[in-house]
Amino acid sequence: MLRIRAKVRRACEEISDNREFFLTLAASIVFLFVLLTKVFVKGVVFPIETSDKYIGSDRDKPFYEGCVDTMQYLKDPAYTKMNATFVMLTRNEEIDGVLHSVNSLESRFNQWFHYPYVFLNDVPFSEEFKREIKNAVSGEVQFGLVDKYMWQIPEETSDPRAFKNAIDTQGDRGFLYGGSASYHRMCRFYSGSFYRHPLVQRHEWYWRVEPEVDFYCDITYDPFFEMARHNKKYGFNILIEEIYATVPNLFRYTMAFIKKYRIKTKTLWKLFSMNHYILKTSNQELQDWVNFYRDVEPKLVEKLIIEDFLKGEDPEDSIGLNFLIRRSKSSTPIVEDKFENEEYNLIHFWSNFEIARVDTFDNPIYNAYFEYLDKMGGFWRERWGDAPVHSLGLGLTMNVEDIHYFRDIGYQHSVMAHCPKNAPHKQLVYKEGDPRHKRGYFKNWYDSTSENGSGCRCSCPSQRDTEDKSSECMDRWKNLLTADDAELDGGRHSGYVDTNKVERKLKQKLFQSD
Ligand SMILES: Nc1nc2c(ncn2[C@@H]2O[C@H](COP(=O)(O)OP(=O)(O)O)[C@@H](O)[C@H]2O)c(=O)[nH]1
Ligand SMILES: *[C@@H]1O[C@H](CO)[C@@H](O)[C@H](O)[C@H]1NC(C)=O
Ligand SMILES: *[C@@H]1O[C@H](CO)[C@@H](O)[C@H](O)[C@H]1NC(C)=O
Ligand SMILES: [Mg+2]
């Protein structure tokens, strides 16, 4: 050992004037060290990513972790096939993307369960489209037309100039899809009409699918049946934040609706609403000033020092005078999107994947909510997506435990993907249910397992999981899962900080010598 060190030293002395060499050496050592710690001390030096953690509680957790023996599952006398269907709104031209989604869904799930499909379009489907679909699916198929009353936005005909102007403006300002009238129609249709379509109404449950999506894990149990068995009403797969520019007034109108119809929000409301009612106090000025926890101390310190100054006991008190001047010069902070002390945090369930009861939306409260929003014109004046509309609507009608996170379903749509780690010791051999879905040599070729994994035979893309990309959204969901009932408080926010208590503490600190 010593001899080696001496050798190294000698070698180094020989090139001691070669700084580049040293720098490279140092950089390599640091790089190696970082690499090793990252691999071996994961969780100590580098925090564990959300996708590696366990997510679940009695309120909600995966129905199964890992694979289920599907043949046995289907034979269980307690099992019944549900009154359910896939739903897809699409265009004739999108047939390749539609087949892509259908093949993925069949291969990963429906080849064992044979649920039917409903395809919807604002123009009739072509014979070719119908033929290709019928060849691909293992359940019944129905093709429906969306009539112009459901499809068109009323102002398109009642006020075409204002309509066109609004859409063009959004396009000019570069809002994603803002300049596309058909995108606005689509969002409105999925917000308030799809579940009222007669072909959808024939079912109790639906699973929304879009063209060009991928499923990465085998779904070896029946999600509809498990939803029913666990009293779930709405299932999601991805939770992300909306682009602000598309929904500037959505929350304001939602709050106005709540007020007008005296709606009592449910506990899910807390997933979407940010609280600005921080201080429990009757002092209105303080109330208006303090919108965040970080405002509490500075504002109370200011108040106490000024109060002390105004007692007039110390005429030389320049600190007190300075505080007084500062306060008189400053104005009440404006939180632009605050409405009745709440603000939308832009979080929503990404609604291109949904497994839900049809009456999740087809009920008096949600229907009235949609009608109200529709009248306010946000589906064309702004570009309200069906996802934030669904989510805020769910906040009016659902409790946290009514919602199910399908964490075990690997799914991707355009730029977003969620794909779980595989569950340990619960991977079974793949058995095809339909000869069209032979997997041949790759049939048991899937990702390695991990302690907190929930997936069955997942083969995930290299893309970063949305759980990690939008981990703040997931953290909020996790907090709701583990919060105690009192904290959820029917979704209502209330002043959390006891002003008197904080003031007492601050007084001690500030005026200790007294
Ligand atoms: N029939 C029909 N389907 C549409 C129209 N616009 C959108 N869609 C469908 O609505 C779904 C969502 O549209 P898409 O453009 O994929 O939106 P994105 O997923 O938000 O990018 C897809 O299934 C589309 O096929 C339309 O004008 N007519
Ligand atoms: C599994 O999750 C728990 C709790 O979230 C965490 O403490 C543990 O480190 C996770 N395991 C792995 C292998 O990341
Ligand atoms: C399925 O549910 C729909 C809507 O509730 C109902 O009208 C229909 O009769 C049900 N069909 C079957 C086969 O139970
Ligand atoms: Mg799409």
Coordinates of C-alpha atoms and ligand atoms in Angstrom, one line a residue:
M1 CA 0.0 0.0 0.0
L2 CA 2.7 2.5 1.1
R3 CA 4.8 1.6 -1.9
I4 CA 1.9 2.2 -4.2
R5 CA 1.3 5.6 -2.6
A6 CA 4.9 6.5 -3.0
K7 CA 4.8 5.5 -6.6
V8 CA 1.8 7.6 -7.2
R9 CA 3.4 10.5 -5.5
R10 CA 6.5 10.2 -7.6
A11 CA 4.5 9.9 -10.7
C12 CA 2.6 13.0 -9.7
E13 CA 5.8 14.9 -8.9
E14 CA 7.0 14.2 -12.4
I15 CA 4.0 16.0 -13.9
S16 CA 3.3 18.4 -11.1
D17 CA 3.4 21.3 -13.4
N18 CA 0.8 19.8 -15.5
R19 CA -2.3 21.3 -13.9
E20 CA -4.6 20.1 -16.5
F21 CA -3.8 16.5 -15.5
F22 CA -4.6 17.2 -11.9
L23 CA -7.8 19.0 -12.7
T24 CA -8.9 16.1 -14.9
L25 CA -7.9 13.6 -12.1
A26 CA -9.8 15.6 -9.5
A27 CA -12.9 15.9 -11.7
S28 CA -12.9 12.2 -12.4
I29 CA -12.6 11.3 -8.7
V30 CA -15.5 13.7 -7.8
F31 CA -17.5 12.3 -10.7
L32 CA -16.9 8.7 -9.6
F33 CA -17.7 9.6 -6.0
V34 CA -21.0 11.2 -7.0
L35 CA -21.8 8.2 -9.2
L36 CA -21.1 5.7 -6.4
T37 CA -23.0 7.6 -3.7
K38 CA -25.9 8.0 -6.1
V39 CA -26.0 4.2 -6.5
F40 CA -25.2 3.1 -3.0
V41 CA -26.4 5.8 -0.7
K42 CA -29.6 6.6 -2.5
G43 CA -32.1 8.1 -0.1
V44 CA -29.3 9.4 2.2
V45 CA -27.5 11.8 0.0
F46 CA -30.1 12.0 -2.8
P47 CA -33.7 12.0 -1.8
I48 CA -35.8 9.0 -2.9
E49 CA -38.0 10.0 -5.8
T50 CA -41.8 9.8 -5.5
S51 CA -42.0 7.0 -8.0
D52 CA -39.9 4.8 -5.6
K53 CA -42.0 5.5 -2.6
Y54 CA -45.1 3.8 -1.3
I55 CA -48.3 5.8 -1.9
G56 CA -51.5 4.6 -0.2
S57 CA -53.6 4.5 2.9
D58 CA -57.0 3.2 4.0
R59 CA -58.6 6.0 2.0
D60 CA -57.0 4.7 -1.2
K61 CA -54.4 2.2 -2.5
P62 CA -53.9 -0.1 -5.5
F63 CA -56.5 -2.8 -5.6
Y64 CA -53.8 -5.3 -6.3
E65 CA -50.0 -5.0 -6.2
G66 CA -48.6 -7.1 -9.0
C67 CA -50.3 -9.7 -11.1
V68 CA -53.6 -11.6 -10.5
D69 CA -54.3 -15.0 -11.9
T70 CA -56.9 -13.8 -14.3
M71 CA -58.4 -17.2 -15.2
Q72 CA -59.1 -17.9 -11.6
Y73 CA -60.3 -14.3 -11.0
L74 CA -62.9 -14.7 -13.8
K75 CA -64.1 -18.0 -12.4
D76 CA -64.7 -16.6 -8.8
P77 CA -68.4 -16.8 -8.1
A78 CA -68.2 -13.4 -6.5
Y79 CA -67.1 -11.9 -9.7
T80 CA -69.6 -10.4 -12.2
K81 CA -68.8 -8.5 -15.4
M82 CA -69.8 -4.9 -15.1
N83 CA -72.2 -2.7 -17.0
A84 CA -69.3 -0.8 -18.6
T85 CA -67.8 0.4 -21.8
F86 CA -64.7 2.1 -23.3
V87 CA -65.5 5.5 -24.8
M88 CA -63.5 7.3 -27.5
L89 CA -64.3 10.5 -29.4
T90 CA -62.3 10.4 -32.6
R91 CA -62.1 11.2 -36.2
N92 CA -61.9 8.9 -39.3
E93 CA -58.4 10.2 -40.1
E94 CA -57.1 9.1 -36.8
I95 CA -57.6 5.4 -37.5
D96 CA -53.9 4.5 -37.1
G97 CA -53.7 6.1 -33.7
V98 CA -57.0 4.5 -32.7
L99 CA -55.8 1.1 -33.7
H100 CA -52.6 1.7 -31.8
S101 CA -54.6 2.5 -28.6
V102 CA -57.0 -0.4 -29.1
N103 CA -54.3 -2.9 -29.7
S104 CA -52.4 -1.8 -26.6
L105 CA -55.6 -2.0 -24.5
E106 CA -56.6 -5.4 -25.9
S107 CA -53.2 -6.8 -25.4
R108 CA -52.8 -5.5 -21.8
F109 CA -56.3 -5.9 -20.6
N110 CA -59.3 -6.6 -22.8
Q111 CA -58.3 -9.8 -24.4
W112 CA -59.3 -11.4 -21.0
F113 CA -62.3 -9.3 -20.2
H114 CA -64.0 -8.4 -23.6
Y115 CA -65.6 -5.1 -22.6
P116 CA -67.5 -3.2 -25.4
Y117 CA -66.5 0.0 -27.0
V118 CA -68.4 3.2 -27.9
F119 CA -66.8 5.3 -30.6
L120 CA -68.1 8.8 -31.1
N121 CA -67.7 11.3 -33.9
D122 CA -69.2 14.6 -35.0
V123 CA -69.4 13.2 -38.6
P124 CA -70.3 9.6 -39.5
F125 CA -67.6 7.0 -39.3
S126 CA -66.5 5.5 -42.6
E127 CA -67.1 1.9 -43.4
E128 CA -63.3 1.4 -43.5
F129 CA -62.9 2.8 -40.0
K130 CA -65.7 0.5 -38.7
R131 CA -64.2 -2.6 -40.4
E132 CA -60.7 -2.0 -39.1
I133 CA -62.0 -1.5 -35.6
K134 CA -64.2 -4.6 -35.6
N135 CA -61.1 -6.7 -36.6
A136 CA -59.1 -5.4 -33.7
V137 CA -61.4 -5.6 -30.7
S138 CA -62.6 -8.5 -28.6
G139 CA -65.8 -6.9 -27.4
E140 CA -68.8 -5.4 -29.0
V141 CA -68.6 -2.1 -30.7
Q142 CA -71.0 0.8 -31.3
F143 CA -70.4 3.8 -33.5
G144 CA -72.3 6.9 -32.5
L145 CA -72.8 10.4 -33.9
V146 CA -72.5 13.5 -31.8
D147 CA -75.3 15.8 -33.0
K148 CA -74.7 19.4 -33.6
Y149 CA -76.6 20.4 -30.4
M150 CA -74.1 18.5 -28.3
W151 CA -71.1 19.5 -30.5
Q152 CA -71.4 23.1 -31.4
I153 CA -70.9 25.9 -28.9
P154 CA -74.1 28.0 -28.9
E155 CA -72.2 31.3 -29.6
E156 CA -70.8 29.8 -32.9
T157 CA -74.2 30.5 -34.4
S158 CA -75.7 33.1 -32.1
D159 CA -72.7 35.4 -32.1
P160 CA -70.3 34.2 -34.8
R161 CA -68.1 37.3 -34.9
A162 CA -67.4 37.4 -31.2
F163 CA -66.8 33.7 -31.3
K164 CA -64.3 33.9 -34.1
N165 CA -62.6 36.9 -32.6
A166 CA -62.2 35.1 -29.2
I167 CA -60.7 32.0 -30.8
D168 CA -58.4 33.9 -33.1
T169 CA -57.1 36.1 -30.2
Q170 CA -56.2 33.0 -28.2
G171 CA -54.4 31.6 -31.2
D172 CA -52.5 34.9 -31.7
R173 CA -51.5 34.9 -28.1
G174 CA -50.0 31.4 -28.5
F175 CA -52.2 29.5 -26.0
L176 CA -51.8 25.8 -26.6
Y177 CA -54.6 24.8 -29.1
G178 CA -56.2 28.2 -28.2
G179 CA -56.8 29.1 -31.9
S180 CA -58.5 25.8 -32.7
A181 CA -62.3 26.0 -32.6
S182 CA -62.6 22.2 -32.8
Y183 CA -60.4 21.8 -29.7
H184 CA -62.7 24.2 -27.8
R185 CA -65.7 22.1 -29.0
M186 CA -63.9 18.9 -27.9
C187 CA -63.1 20.3 -24.4
R188 CA -66.7 21.4 -24.0
F189 CA -68.1 18.1 -25.2
Y190 CA -65.9 16.2 -22.7
S191 CA -66.7 18.6 -19.9
G192 CA -70.5 18.4 -20.1
S193 CA -71.9 16.2 -22.8
F194 CA -70.1 12.9 -23.5
Y195 CA -71.8 11.2 -20.5
R196 CA -75.2 12.3 -21.8
H197 CA -74.7 10.7 -25.1
P198 CA -77.3 7.9 -25.5
L199 CA -74.7 5.2 -26.2
V200 CA -72.8 6.1 -23.0
Q201 CA -76.0 6.4 -21.0
R202 CA -76.6 2.7 -21.7
H203 CA -73.8 1.9 -19.2
E204 CA -73.1 2.4 -15.6
W205 CA -69.3 2.7 -16.0
Y206 CA -66.9 4.1 -18.6
W207 CA -63.2 4.0 -19.4
R208 CA -62.1 7.0 -21.5
V209 CA -59.5 6.2 -24.1
E210 CA -57.8 8.4 -26.7
P211 CA -56.0 7.7 -30.0
E212 CA -52.2 7.2 -29.8
V213 CA -52.0 6.1 -26.1
D214 CA -49.9 3.2 -24.7
F215 CA -50.5 0.9 -21.8
Y216 CA -47.3 -0.5 -20.3
C217 CA -48.4 -3.1 -17.8
D218 CA -50.8 -6.0 -17.8
I219 CA -54.1 -5.3 -16.1
T220 CA -55.0 -8.7 -14.9
Y221 CA -58.1 -7.8 -12.8
D222 CA -61.3 -6.0 -13.7
P223 CA -60.9 -2.3 -12.7
F224 CA -64.7 -1.7 -13.0
F225 CA -65.5 -4.5 -10.7
E226 CA -62.9 -3.5 -8.1
M227 CA -64.0 0.2 -8.3
A228 CA -67.6 -1.0 -7.5
R229 CA -66.4 -3.3 -4.8
H230 CA -64.4 -0.6 -3.0
N231 CA -67.1 2.0 -3.4
K232 CA -65.0 4.1 -5.8
K233 CA -66.5 6.5 -8.2
Y234 CA -63.7 8.1 -10.2
G235 CA -60.3 6.7 -11.1
F236 CA -57.3 8.6 -12.4
N237 CA -53.7 7.9 -13.6
I238 CA -51.9 11.2 -13.9
L239 CA -52.1 14.3 -11.7
I240 CA -50.5 17.5 -13.2
E241 CA -50.8 21.3 -13.3
E242 CA -52.8 23.2 -15.9
I243 CA -51.4 26.0 -18.0
Y244 CA -52.6 29.2 -16.3
A245 CA -53.4 31.1 -19.5
T246 CA -56.1 28.6 -20.5
V247 CA -58.2 29.0 -17.3
P248 CA -57.7 32.5 -15.8
N249 CA -61.4 32.8 -14.8
L250 CA -62.4 29.2 -14.2
F251 CA -61.9 29.3 -10.5
R252 CA -63.7 32.6 -10.0
Y253 CA -66.8 31.3 -11.8
T254 CA -66.6 28.0 -9.8
M255 CA -66.5 30.0 -6.6
A256 CA -69.4 32.1 -7.8
F257 CA -71.4 28.9 -8.6
I258 CA -70.6 27.5 -5.1
K259 CA -71.9 30.7 -3.6
K260 CA -75.0 31.1 -5.7
Y261 CA -76.2 27.5 -5.2
R262 CA -74.9 27.2 -1.6
I263 CA -72.8 24.1 -2.5
K264 CA -71.0 22.4 0.3
T265 CA -67.7 21.3 -1.1
K266 CA -66.5 17.8 -0.3
T267 CA -63.1 16.8 1.0
L268 CA -61.6 16.4 -2.4
W269 CA -61.9 20.2 -2.8
K270 CA -58.7 20.5 -0.8
L271 CA -56.7 18.9 -3.6
F272 CA -57.4 21.8 -5.9
S273 CA -57.8 24.9 -3.6
M274 CA -55.0 26.9 -2.1
N275 CA -55.8 28.5 1.2
H276 CA -55.2 32.2 1.9
Y277 CA -57.1 32.3 5.1
I278 CA -54.1 31.9 7.3
L279 CA -54.8 33.9 10.5
K280 CA -57.6 33.4 13.0
T281 CA -58.3 37.0 13.8
S282 CA -61.0 39.6 13.8
N283 CA -58.6 42.3 12.6
Q284 CA -59.5 42.8 9.0
E285 CA -56.3 44.6 8.1
L286 CA -54.2 41.7 9.3
Q287 CA -56.5 39.2 7.5
D288 CA -56.0 41.0 4.2
W289 CA -52.3 41.3 4.6
V290 CA -51.4 37.8 5.5
N291 CA -51.9 35.5 2.5
F292 CA -49.1 33.0 3.2
Y293 CA -47.6 31.4 6.2
R294 CA -44.4 33.3 5.5
D295 CA -46.3 36.6 6.0
V296 CA -47.4 35.8 9.6
E297 CA -44.3 36.7 11.6
P298 CA -43.2 39.9 9.7
K299 CA -46.7 41.3 9.9
L300 CA -47.2 40.6 13.5
V301 CA -43.7 41.9 14.4
E302 CA -44.6 45.1 12.7
K303 CA -47.9 45.3 14.5
L304 CA -46.4 44.8 17.9
I305 CA -43.5 47.2 17.4
I306 CA -45.9 50.0 16.2
E307 CA -48.3 49.4 19.1
D308 CA -45.4 49.7 21.5
F309 CA -44.2 52.9 19.8
L310 CA -47.6 54.4 19.9
K311 CA -47.7 54.0 23.7
G312 CA -45.3 56.9 23.6
E313 CA -43.1 55.8 26.4
D314 CA -39.9 56.2 24.5
P315 CA -39.8 59.4 22.4
E316 CA -36.4 58.4 20.9
D317 CA -37.8 55.1 19.6
S318 CA -36.5 55.3 16.0
I319 CA -37.2 51.7 15.2
G320 CA -40.8 52.1 16.1
L321 CA -41.0 55.2 14.0
N322 CA -39.4 53.5 11.0
F323 CA -41.9 50.7 11.2
L324 CA -44.7 53.1 11.3
I325 CA -43.4 55.0 8.3
R326 CA -42.9 51.8 6.4
R327 CA -46.4 50.6 7.0
S328 CA -48.0 53.9 6.0
K329 CA -46.0 53.8 2.8
S330 CA -46.9 50.2 1.8
S331 CA -50.2 49.0 0.4
T332 CA -52.1 45.8 1.0
P333 CA -50.6 43.1 -1.1
I334 CA -52.7 41.9 -4.0
V335 CA -53.1 38.2 -4.7
E336 CA -54.6 38.5 -8.1
D337 CA -56.5 35.2 -8.3
K338 CA -57.6 35.1 -4.7
F339 CA -61.3 34.7 -4.4
E340 CA -62.9 34.5 -1.0
N341 CA -59.5 33.7 0.4
E342 CA -59.0 30.8 -1.9
E343 CA -57.1 30.3 -5.2
Y344 CA -56.9 27.5 -7.7
N345 CA -53.6 25.7 -7.6
L346 CA -54.0 24.5 -11.2
I347 CA -53.8 20.8 -10.2
H348 CA -56.1 18.4 -12.1
F349 CA -56.6 14.8 -13.0
W350 CA -55.5 14.4 -16.6
S351 CA -58.8 13.4 -18.0
N352 CA -57.7 11.6 -21.2
F353 CA -57.6 8.6 -18.9
E354 CA -60.6 8.1 -16.7
I355 CA -62.3 5.1 -15.3
A356 CA -65.5 6.2 -13.6
R357 CA -69.2 5.9 -13.0
V358 CA -71.3 7.7 -15.6
D359 CA -73.2 9.4 -12.8
T360 CA -70.0 10.8 -11.5
F361 CA -70.9 13.6 -13.9
D362 CA -74.5 12.8 -14.7
N363 CA -75.9 14.2 -11.4
P364 CA -77.8 17.4 -10.6
I365 CA -74.8 19.2 -9.0
Y366 CA -72.3 18.6 -11.8
N367 CA -74.8 19.2 -14.5
A368 CA -75.8 22.5 -13.0
Y369 CA -72.1 23.3 -12.6
F370 CA -71.5 22.6 -16.3
E371 CA -74.6 24.6 -17.4
Y372 CA -73.4 27.5 -15.3
L373 CA -69.8 27.4 -16.8
D374 CA -71.2 27.1 -20.3
K375 CA -73.3 30.3 -19.8
M376 CA -70.2 32.2 -18.5
G377 CA -68.6 31.5 -21.9
G378 CA -65.3 30.2 -20.8
F379 CA -65.3 27.3 -23.3
W380 CA -64.8 29.8 -26.1
R381 CA -63.7 33.1 -24.5
E382 CA -61.0 31.1 -22.7
R383 CA -59.8 27.6 -23.4
W384 CA -61.1 25.7 -20.4
G385 CA -60.0 22.1 -20.6
D386 CA -62.3 19.3 -19.6
A387 CA -59.6 18.2 -17.2
P388 CA -59.7 21.2 -14.8
V389 CA -63.5 21.4 -15.2
H390 CA -63.9 17.7 -14.3
S391 CA -61.5 18.1 -11.3
L392 CA -63.1 21.2 -9.8
G393 CA -66.5 19.6 -10.4
L394 CA -65.4 16.5 -8.5
G395 CA -64.3 18.8 -5.7
L396 CA -67.9 19.8 -5.3
T397 CA -69.3 16.2 -5.2
M398 CA -66.6 13.8 -4.1
N399 CA -64.7 12.9 -1.0
V400 CA -61.1 11.8 -1.2
E401 CA -62.0 8.1 -0.6
D402 CA -64.4 8.2 -3.6
I403 CA -61.4 8.6 -5.9
H404 CA -59.0 5.9 -7.0
Y405 CA -55.4 6.3 -8.1
F406 CA -54.6 3.6 -10.7
R407 CA -51.0 3.7 -9.8
D408 CA -50.5 0.1 -11.1
I409 CA -51.6 1.0 -14.6
G410 CA -48.7 2.1 -16.9
Y411 CA -50.0 4.7 -19.3
Q412 CA -48.8 7.4 -21.6
H413 CA -50.4 10.0 -23.7
S414 CA -48.4 12.5 -25.8
V415 CA -45.6 14.0 -23.6
M416 CA -46.7 12.5 -20.3
A417 CA -46.2 9.0 -18.9
H418 CA -46.8 7.2 -15.7
C419 CA -45.3 3.8 -15.4
P420 CA -45.0 1.9 -12.1
K421 CA -42.2 -0.3 -10.8
N422 CA -43.1 -3.9 -10.8
A423 CA -44.3 -5.5 -7.6
P424 CA -41.9 -7.9 -6.0
H425 CA -42.7 -11.6 -5.8
K426 CA -46.0 -11.1 -7.6
Q427 CA -45.1 -11.5 -11.3
L428 CA -47.0 -14.4 -12.9
V429 CA -46.4 -16.0 -16.3
Y430 CA -48.2 -14.4 -19.1
K431 CA -51.1 -16.4 -20.6
E432 CA -52.8 -15.1 -23.7
G433 CA -56.6 -14.8 -23.8
D434 CA -56.9 -14.1 -27.5
P435 CA -54.6 -15.6 -30.2
R436 CA -54.2 -12.1 -31.7
H437 CA -52.1 -11.2 -28.7
K438 CA -49.3 -13.7 -28.7
R439 CA -46.2 -12.2 -27.2
G440 CA -43.9 -15.1 -28.3
Y441 CA -40.3 -14.8 -27.1
F442 CA -40.9 -11.6 -25.2
K443 CA -43.8 -12.9 -23.2
N444 CA -42.1 -12.8 -19.9
W445 CA -39.8 -9.9 -20.7
Y446 CA -40.5 -7.1 -18.3
D447 CA -38.7 -4.7 -16.0
S448 CA -37.1 -5.8 -12.7
T449 CA -39.1 -5.4 -9.5
S450 CA -38.8 -2.9 -6.7
E451 CA -39.8 -2.8 -3.1
N452 CA -42.7 -0.3 -3.5
G453 CA -43.7 -1.4 -7.0
S454 CA -47.3 -2.1 -7.8
G455 CA -47.1 -3.1 -11.5
C456 CA -47.7 -6.4 -13.2
R457 CA -45.3 -7.2 -16.1
C458 CA -44.6 -3.6 -16.8
S459 CA -42.2 -2.6 -19.5
C460 CA -41.7 1.1 -19.0
P461 CA -40.4 3.7 -21.3
S462 CA -37.2 5.6 -20.3
Q463 CA -39.2 8.8 -19.9
R464 CA -39.2 10.4 -16.5
D465 CA -42.4 9.4 -14.6
T466 CA -45.0 12.2 -14.1
E467 CA -45.0 11.2 -10.4
D468 CA -41.5 12.7 -10.3
K469 CA -42.0 15.5 -12.8
S470 CA -45.0 16.8 -10.9
S471 CA -44.1 15.5 -7.5
E472 CA -45.8 18.5 -5.7
C473 CA -49.1 17.4 -7.1
M474 CA -48.5 13.8 -5.9
D475 CA -47.4 15.2 -2.5
R476 CA -50.7 17.0 -2.2
W477 CA -52.6 13.8 -3.0
K478 CA -50.5 11.8 -0.5
N479 CA -51.2 14.4 2.2
L480 CA -54.9 14.0 1.7
L481 CA -54.6 10.2 1.9
T482 CA -53.0 10.4 5.3
A483 CA -54.6 13.6 6.8
D484 CA -56.9 12.9 9.7
D485 CA -60.6 13.5 9.3
A486 CA -60.7 16.8 11.2
E487 CA -58.0 18.2 9.0
L488 CA -60.0 17.4 5.9
D489 CA -63.0 19.2 7.4
G490 CA -65.4 18.7 4.6
G491 CA -63.0 20.4 2.2
R492 CA -63.3 23.8 4.0
H493 CA -60.4 25.9 4.9
S494 CA -60.2 27.8 8.1
G495 CA -57.8 30.1 9.8
Y496 CA -55.0 27.9 11.0
V497 CA -52.7 30.2 12.9
D498 CA -53.8 31.3 16.4
T499 CA -52.9 35.0 16.3
N500 CA -52.9 35.5 20.0
K501 CA -50.6 32.7 20.6
V502 CA -48.1 33.8 18.0
E503 CA -48.3 37.4 19.3
R504 CA -47.6 36.3 22.9
K505 CA -44.5 34.4 21.7
L506 CA -43.2 37.3 19.6
K507 CA -43.7 39.8 22.5
Q508 CA -41.5 37.7 24.7
K509 CA -38.8 37.7 22.0
L510 CA -39.1 41.4 21.1
F511 CA -39.5 43.0 24.6
Q512 CA -37.4 40.5 26.7
S513 CA -35.6 43.3 28.6
D514 CA -38.9 44.8 29.8
Ligands
LIG1 N1 -64.6 13.6 -34.1 C1 -63.8 14.5 -33.6 N2 -63.0 14.2 -32.6 C2 -62.2 15.1 -32.1 C3 -62.2 16.5 -32.6 N3 -61.3 17.2 -31.9 C4 -60.7 16.3 -31.1 N4 -61.2 15.1 -31.2 C5 -60.9 13.9 -30.4 O1 -60.8 14.3 -29.0 C6 -59.7 13.7 -28.4 C7 -58.8 14.7 -27.8 O2 -58.3 15.5 -28.8 P1 -56.7 15.7 -29.0 O3 -56.5 16.6 -30.2 O4 -56.0 14.4 -29.0 O5 -56.4 16.5 -27.7 P2 -55.1 16.3 -26.7 O6 -55.1 14.9 -26.3 O7 -55.5 17.3 -25.6 O8 -53.9 16.7 -27.5 C8 -59.1 12.8 -29.4 O9 -59.6 11.5 -29.2 C9 -59.5 13.4 -30.7 O10 -59.6 12.3 -31.7 C10 -63.1 16.8 -33.7 O11 -63.2 17.9 -34.2 N5 -63.9 15.7 -34.1
LIG2 C1 -40.5 2.4 -0.1 O1 -41.3 3.4 0.5 C2 -40.9 3.7 1.8 C3 -42.0 4.7 2.3 O2 -42.4 5.6 1.3 C4 -39.5 4.3 1.8 O3 -39.2 4.6 3.1 C5 -38.6 3.2 1.2 O4 -37.3 3.7 1.2 C6 -39.0 2.8 -0.2 N1 -38.2 1.8 -0.7 C7 -37.4 2.0 -1.8 C8 -36.6 0.8 -2.3 O5 -37.2 3.1 -2.3
LIG3 C1 -76.7 -0.7 -17.6 O1 -76.8 0.6 -17.0 C2 -77.7 1.5 -17.7 C3 -77.6 2.8 -17.0 O2 -77.8 2.7 -15.6 C4 -79.1 0.9 -17.6 O3 -80.0 1.8 -18.3 C5 -79.0 -0.5 -18.4 O4 -80.3 -1.1 -18.3 C6 -78.0 -1.4 -17.7 N1 -77.8 -2.6 -18.5 C7 -77.8 -3.8 -18.0 C8 -77.6 -4.9 -18.9 O5 -77.9 -4.0 -16.8
MG4 MG -54.9 13.1 -27.5

